Short mmCIF file of C-alpha atoms in Angstrom, two decimals:
data_model
loop_
_atom_site.label_atom_id
_atom_site.label_comp_id
_atom_site.label_asym_id
_atom_site.label_seq_id
_atom_site.Cartn_x
_atom_site.Cartn_y
_atom_site.Cartn_z
CA MET A 22 -12.04 16.07 18.12
CA SER A 23 -11.59 19.43 16.32
CA ALA A 24 -14.04 20.82 13.80
CA ALA A 25 -11.49 20.32 11.03
CA SER A 26 -10.98 16.65 12.01
CA ARG A 27 -14.73 16.08 12.03
CA ALA A 28 -15.09 17.72 8.65
CA ASN A 29 -12.29 15.63 7.16
CA GLY A 30 -13.76 12.47 8.68
CA ALA A 31 -17.15 13.27 7.21
CA LEU A 32 -15.67 13.97 3.78
CA ARG A 33 -13.68 10.74 3.94
CA GLY A 34 -16.85 8.80 4.64
CA VAL A 35 -18.69 10.45 1.76
CA ILE A 36 -15.92 9.60 -0.69
CA LEU A 37 -15.62 5.97 0.44
CA ARG A 38 -19.37 5.50 0.21
CA ALA A 39 -19.37 7.05 -3.23
CA ALA A 40 -16.88 4.42 -4.32
CA ASP A 41 -19.81 1.96 -4.41
CA ASP A 42 -22.25 4.30 -6.16
CA ARG A 43 -22.86 2.93 -9.64
CA HIS A 44 -23.33 6.39 -11.20
CA VAL A 45 -20.08 7.78 -9.76
CA LYS A 46 -18.33 4.56 -10.71
CA ARG A 47 -19.55 4.75 -14.29
CA PHE A 48 -18.53 8.40 -14.63
CA MET A 49 -15.08 7.84 -13.14
CA ARG A 50 -14.36 4.75 -15.21
CA ARG A 51 -15.18 6.70 -18.34
CA TYR A 52 -13.43 10.01 -17.56
CA GLY A 53 -11.29 9.48 -14.47
CA MET A 54 -7.95 8.85 -16.17
CA ARG A 55 -8.35 11.98 -18.33
CA LEU A 56 -9.43 14.04 -15.30
CA GLY A 57 -6.27 13.25 -13.43
CA ALA A 58 -6.35 9.70 -12.11
CA ALA A 59 -3.20 9.05 -14.18
CA ARG A 60 -1.37 11.19 -11.63
CA PHE A 61 -1.83 8.39 -9.09
CA VAL A 62 -1.99 5.29 -11.36
CA ALA A 63 0.95 4.38 -13.63
CA GLY A 64 -1.19 3.30 -16.57
CA GLU A 65 -3.50 0.37 -17.26
CA ARG A 66 -0.82 -1.93 -18.73
CA LEU A 67 2.52 -3.20 -17.42
CA ASP A 68 4.38 -1.61 -20.35
CA GLU A 69 3.04 1.79 -19.32
CA CYS A 70 3.99 1.17 -15.69
CA VAL A 71 7.53 0.10 -16.60
CA VAL A 72 8.12 3.48 -18.28
CA VAL A 73 7.18 5.19 -15.00
CA LEU A 74 9.33 2.78 -12.94
CA ARG A 75 12.37 3.49 -15.14
CA ARG A 76 11.90 7.21 -14.57
CA LEU A 77 11.62 6.78 -10.78
CA ALA A 78 14.75 4.60 -10.76
CA ALA A 79 16.68 7.23 -12.71
CA GLN A 80 15.77 9.71 -9.92
CA GLY A 81 17.17 7.43 -7.25
CA LEU A 82 13.79 6.21 -6.05
CA GLN A 83 12.90 2.57 -5.40
CA ALA A 84 9.36 1.33 -5.92
CA ASN A 85 6.84 -1.38 -5.53
CA THR A 86 4.16 -2.08 -8.06
CA THR A 87 0.72 -3.61 -7.77
CA LEU A 88 -1.62 -5.05 -10.37
CA LEU A 89 -4.74 -3.35 -9.13
CA GLY A 90 -7.69 -5.56 -8.24
CA GLU A 91 -9.43 -7.16 -5.27
CA SER A 92 -12.33 -9.34 -4.19
CA VAL A 93 -11.88 -12.02 -6.86
CA ARG A 94 -14.40 -14.85 -6.33
CA ASP A 95 -13.50 -17.09 -9.24
CA ARG A 96 -10.81 -19.74 -8.69
CA GLY A 97 -9.50 -19.59 -12.23
CA GLU A 98 -9.25 -15.80 -12.15
CA ALA A 99 -7.41 -15.87 -8.81
CA GLU A 100 -4.90 -18.38 -10.20
CA ALA A 101 -4.42 -16.22 -13.29
CA VAL A 102 -3.63 -13.21 -11.11
CA ALA A 103 -0.94 -15.24 -9.35
CA ASP A 104 0.49 -16.25 -12.74
CA GLU A 105 0.49 -12.59 -13.79
CA TYR A 106 2.46 -11.57 -10.68
CA GLY A 107 5.04 -14.18 -11.63
CA ARG A 108 5.32 -12.52 -15.05
CA ILE A 109 5.53 -9.05 -13.44
CA LEU A 110 8.42 -10.19 -11.26
CA GLY A 111 10.16 -11.65 -14.26
CA ARG A 112 9.79 -8.38 -16.21
CA LEU A 113 11.11 -6.31 -13.27
CA HIS A 114 14.09 -8.62 -12.97
CA ALA A 115 14.83 -8.45 -16.74
CA GLU A 116 14.62 -4.64 -16.59
CA ARG A 117 16.98 -4.64 -13.56
CA LEU A 118 14.67 -2.22 -11.75
CA PRO A 119 14.84 -1.61 -7.98
CA VAL A 120 11.21 -2.61 -7.65
CA ASN A 121 9.29 -5.31 -5.81
CA VAL A 122 5.59 -6.14 -5.75
CA ALA A 123 2.69 -5.66 -3.39
CA LEU A 124 -0.52 -7.63 -3.68
CA LYS A 125 -3.91 -8.12 -2.03
CA LEU A 126 -4.97 -11.54 -0.87
CA THR A 127 -8.56 -10.94 -1.93
CA HIS A 128 -7.15 -10.53 -5.45
CA LEU A 129 -5.74 -14.05 -5.07
CA GLY A 130 -9.00 -15.58 -3.90
CA LEU A 131 -9.05 -15.05 -0.12
CA GLU A 132 -12.77 -14.38 0.03
CA LEU A 133 -13.35 -17.61 -1.89
CA ASP A 134 -11.00 -19.92 0.06
CA GLU A 135 -8.14 -19.12 2.41
CA GLU A 136 -6.20 -22.19 1.28
CA LEU A 137 -6.45 -21.07 -2.31
CA ALA A 138 -5.10 -17.65 -1.39
CA TYR A 139 -2.21 -19.19 0.52
CA THR A 140 -1.30 -21.49 -2.40
CA ASN A 141 -1.41 -18.57 -4.84
CA VAL A 142 0.62 -16.17 -2.76
CA GLU A 143 3.20 -18.83 -1.91
CA ARG A 144 3.62 -19.45 -5.66
CA VAL A 145 4.34 -15.71 -6.13
CA VAL A 146 6.75 -15.65 -3.19
CA ARG A 147 8.67 -18.60 -4.61
CA VAL A 148 9.20 -16.66 -7.86
CA ALA A 149 10.35 -13.63 -5.86
CA GLU A 150 12.83 -15.77 -3.95
CA ARG A 151 14.26 -17.22 -7.14
CA LEU A 152 14.70 -13.73 -8.53
CA GLN A 153 16.00 -12.22 -5.25
CA SER A 154 13.01 -9.93 -5.03
CA PHE A 155 10.30 -9.36 -2.39
CA VAL A 156 6.52 -9.57 -1.96
CA ARG A 157 4.45 -7.28 0.28
CA ILE A 158 1.07 -8.60 1.31
CA ASP A 159 -1.15 -5.58 1.60
CA MET A 160 -3.62 -5.23 4.46
CA GLU A 161 -7.24 -4.77 3.50
CA GLN A 162 -10.52 -4.22 5.38
CA SER A 163 -10.83 -5.42 8.94
CA SER A 164 -12.84 -8.51 8.00
CA VAL A 165 -9.76 -10.11 6.42
CA VAL A 166 -7.04 -9.00 8.88
CA ASP A 167 -7.00 -12.29 10.79
CA ALA A 168 -6.76 -14.39 7.62
CA THR A 169 -4.09 -12.10 6.19
CA LEU A 170 -1.93 -12.46 9.30
CA ARG A 171 -2.51 -16.22 9.41
CA ILE A 172 -1.25 -16.54 5.86
CA TYR A 173 1.76 -14.33 6.56
CA ARG A 174 2.65 -16.46 9.55
CA ARG A 175 2.31 -19.64 7.51
CA LEU A 176 4.66 -18.30 4.90
CA ARG A 177 7.28 -17.38 7.50
CA ASP A 178 6.85 -20.75 9.27
CA ALA A 179 7.46 -22.43 5.92
CA GLY A 180 10.81 -20.67 5.70
CA HIS A 181 9.90 -17.81 3.37
CA VAL A 182 11.70 -14.62 4.33
CA ARG A 183 11.23 -12.47 1.20
CA VAL A 184 7.71 -11.56 2.23
CA GLY A 185 6.23 -8.89 4.47
CA THR A 186 2.85 -7.48 5.38
CA VAL A 187 1.19 -4.31 6.64
CA LEU A 188 -0.28 -2.99 9.87
CA GLN A 189 -2.83 -0.15 10.01
CA SER A 190 -2.52 2.33 12.88
CA TYR A 191 -6.17 3.26 12.93
CA LEU A 192 -7.12 -0.27 14.12
CA TYR A 193 -7.01 -0.67 17.89
CA ARG A 194 -5.74 -4.24 17.51
CA SER A 195 -2.56 -3.36 15.56
CA GLN A 196 -0.28 -2.86 18.59
CA GLY A 197 -1.12 -6.37 19.82
CA ASP A 198 -0.70 -7.79 16.30
CA LEU A 199 2.73 -6.18 16.06
CA GLU A 200 3.93 -7.53 19.41
CA SER A 201 2.81 -10.99 18.42
CA LEU A 202 4.75 -10.77 15.13
CA LEU A 203 8.02 -9.39 16.55
CA PRO A 204 9.57 -12.82 17.29
CA LEU A 205 9.58 -13.37 13.52
CA GLN A 206 11.77 -10.28 12.96
CA PRO A 207 9.20 -9.28 10.32
CA ASN A 208 9.36 -6.82 7.47
CA LEU A 209 6.33 -4.58 8.05
CA ARG A 210 4.89 -1.55 6.39
CA PHE A 211 3.05 0.87 8.68
CA VAL A 212 0.10 2.87 7.29
CA LYS A 213 -2.68 4.84 8.86
CA GLY A 214 -5.48 2.94 7.10
CA ALA A 215 -7.70 3.63 4.13
CA TYR A 216 -10.96 1.75 4.68
CA LEU A 217 -14.18 2.93 6.31
CA GLU A 218 -14.21 1.11 9.69
CA PRO A 219 -16.65 1.50 12.65
CA PRO A 220 -15.53 3.39 15.77
CA GLU A 221 -15.79 0.15 17.79
CA ILE A 222 -12.62 -1.14 16.17
CA ALA A 223 -10.82 1.91 14.75
CA HIS A 224 -9.65 5.36 15.86
CA ALA A 225 -11.71 8.12 14.25
CA ALA A 226 -9.64 11.17 15.24
CA LYS A 227 -6.49 11.99 13.29
CA PRO A 228 -4.38 12.72 16.37
CA ASP A 229 -5.18 9.29 17.76
CA VAL A 230 -4.31 7.58 14.46
CA ASP A 231 -1.02 9.53 14.28
CA ALA A 232 -0.11 8.68 17.88
CA ALA A 233 -0.77 4.97 17.21
CA PHE A 234 1.33 5.20 14.04
CA VAL A 235 4.29 6.53 15.99
CA ARG A 236 3.96 3.87 18.68
CA LEU A 237 3.91 1.09 16.07
CA VAL A 238 7.00 2.34 14.29
CA GLU A 239 8.93 2.85 17.54
CA THR A 240 7.93 -0.57 18.87
CA ALA A 241 8.92 -2.23 15.57
CA LEU A 242 12.34 -0.61 15.41
CA ARG A 243 13.09 -1.31 19.06
CA GLY A 244 11.90 -4.93 18.57
CA GLY A 245 14.18 -5.78 15.63
CA ALA A 246 11.65 -5.52 12.78
CA TYR A 247 12.35 -3.88 9.44
CA ALA A 248 9.98 -0.93 9.20
CA ALA A 249 8.55 0.58 6.03
CA VAL A 250 7.27 3.97 7.21
CA ALA A 251 4.45 4.84 4.84
CA THR A 252 3.20 8.40 5.24
CA HIS A 253 3.36 11.78 3.53
CA ASP A 254 3.12 13.65 6.85
CA GLU A 255 6.44 15.42 7.29
CA ARG A 256 5.93 15.73 11.02
CA LEU A 257 5.56 11.97 11.36
CA LEU A 258 8.44 11.31 8.98
CA ASP A 259 10.76 13.62 10.91
CA HIS A 260 9.71 12.05 14.20
CA CYS A 261 10.48 8.49 12.97
CA ILE A 262 13.79 9.52 11.41
CA ASP A 263 14.84 11.37 14.55
CA PHE A 264 13.81 8.40 16.71
CA ALA A 265 15.94 6.01 14.68
CA GLU A 266 18.96 8.34 14.97
CA ARG A 267 18.54 8.72 18.74
CA GLU A 268 18.23 4.97 19.18
CA GLY A 269 21.23 4.22 16.97
CA ILE A 270 19.09 2.33 14.47
CA ALA A 271 20.87 2.07 11.13
CA ARG A 272 19.20 3.40 8.01
CA ASP A 273 19.22 -0.10 6.46
CA ARG A 274 16.67 -1.09 9.12
CA PHE A 275 13.91 1.10 7.70
CA GLU A 276 12.68 2.81 4.57
CA LEU A 277 10.21 5.57 3.79
CA GLN A 278 7.30 4.80 1.52
CA MET A 279 5.02 7.18 -0.38
CA LEU A 280 2.47 7.01 -3.14
CA TYR A 281 3.10 7.69 -6.80
CA GLY A 282 1.87 11.19 -7.61
CA VAL A 283 1.78 12.40 -4.02
CA ARG A 284 4.47 14.86 -2.84
CA PRO A 285 7.12 13.90 -5.42
CA ALA A 286 9.35 16.81 -4.39
CA LEU A 287 9.45 15.54 -0.81
CA GLN A 288 10.33 12.06 -2.07
CA LEU A 289 13.37 13.41 -3.90
CA GLU A 290 14.44 15.58 -0.98
CA LEU A 291 14.44 12.58 1.30
CA VAL A 292 16.58 10.67 -1.22
CA ARG A 293 18.98 13.60 -1.28
CA ARG A 294 19.18 13.32 2.53
CA GLY A 295 20.33 9.74 2.14
CA HIS A 296 17.16 7.85 2.91
CA THR A 297 15.73 4.88 1.02
CA VAL A 298 12.40 5.99 -0.46
CA ARG A 299 10.11 3.50 -2.10
CA VAL A 300 7.17 4.73 -4.21
CA ALA A 301 3.99 2.66 -4.45
CA THR A 302 3.34 2.63 -8.19
CA PRO A 303 0.22 0.68 -9.09
CA TYR A 304 -1.24 -0.01 -12.49
CA GLY A 305 -4.07 -1.88 -14.13
CA PRO A 306 -7.57 -1.45 -15.50
CA GLU A 307 -9.16 -1.98 -12.05
CA TRP A 308 -7.86 1.35 -10.71
CA TYR A 309 -11.14 2.87 -9.51
CA PRO A 310 -11.30 1.52 -5.90
CA TYR A 311 -7.64 2.45 -5.37
CA LEU A 312 -8.22 5.97 -6.58
CA MET A 313 -11.22 6.51 -4.32
CA ARG A 314 -9.24 5.43 -1.25
CA ARG A 315 -6.47 7.86 -2.20
CA LEU A 316 -9.04 10.67 -2.50
CA ALA A 317 -10.47 9.75 0.92
CA GLU A 318 -7.02 9.77 2.53
CA ARG A 319 -6.18 13.30 1.36
CA PRO A 320 -8.93 15.76 0.39
CA ALA A 321 -6.38 17.78 -1.58
CA ASN A 322 -6.34 14.98 -4.08
CA LEU A 323 -10.09 15.49 -4.57
CA ALA A 324 -9.50 19.17 -5.23
CA PHE A 325 -6.93 18.21 -7.90
CA LEU A 326 -9.52 16.14 -9.79
CA ALA A 327 -12.15 18.88 -9.37
CA ARG A 328 -9.86 21.49 -10.90
CA ASN A 329 -9.25 19.25 -13.89
CA LEU A 330 -13.01 18.74 -14.31
CA VAL A 331 -13.60 22.53 -14.37
CA ARG A 332 -10.86 23.01 -16.94
CA ARG A 333 -12.40 20.59 -19.43
#
């Protein structure tokens, strides 16, 4: 591993550990949006987010949106989150926006009861089906990967097709998980991974994570899956695009996904080149954990916040 990779890995660990520090959390919750968190989070209310989604649509970009939150341990709160996602889907449909939703199962009560999470997410998927939309089940920390995949399989076995999930290339297990899912002709988003995981289960070096990412995307496309290629790395993007062209894989079999506020010029350039680009555009008052994972993924984002802090 190079010195730069070790330094980035160490910084990533520091940021993710700081996410749980009560002093950092208090400071960021008070000042973070003014310091620049709004670059990555489309507001704290749905009305604010819809304004952003309209602008993205006018630029030819598609999107998914997420009501930020996780680790709900109250049954009533988890059910209320599911209800809110139904309202979000209804609003997106009424606005005629090219936007679907992504959600976390821990936000729907997974850590409380797996059956509760399944019931809640199925309720959201049924709304999406009625409105001809789509639900992406996000992948979270390694401790809930098995449960997340079980729930996804249950939904597909129950006949729900307007639902997909996510695989993380830094986990050693993801290639095996992908191969076991391929018979379902799944809709899968591929990401590198944004949680702090031990070296026993996850690649630590960036070149290894990148190589695993490429293998996953190529295996998925060859195996008949729909692939959402989620990265801002132009080298990886170009590789995946070139692979699809060489293999004769139509552009309606994959899309490119990026984060709101990260490399917007590249997003528009890819649209101009004729690719489907979907922008992850989250909102909500519980934005702090999301922001910290974005800072850990790309140290340049931390520098952006630091510059804003100095300017104040």
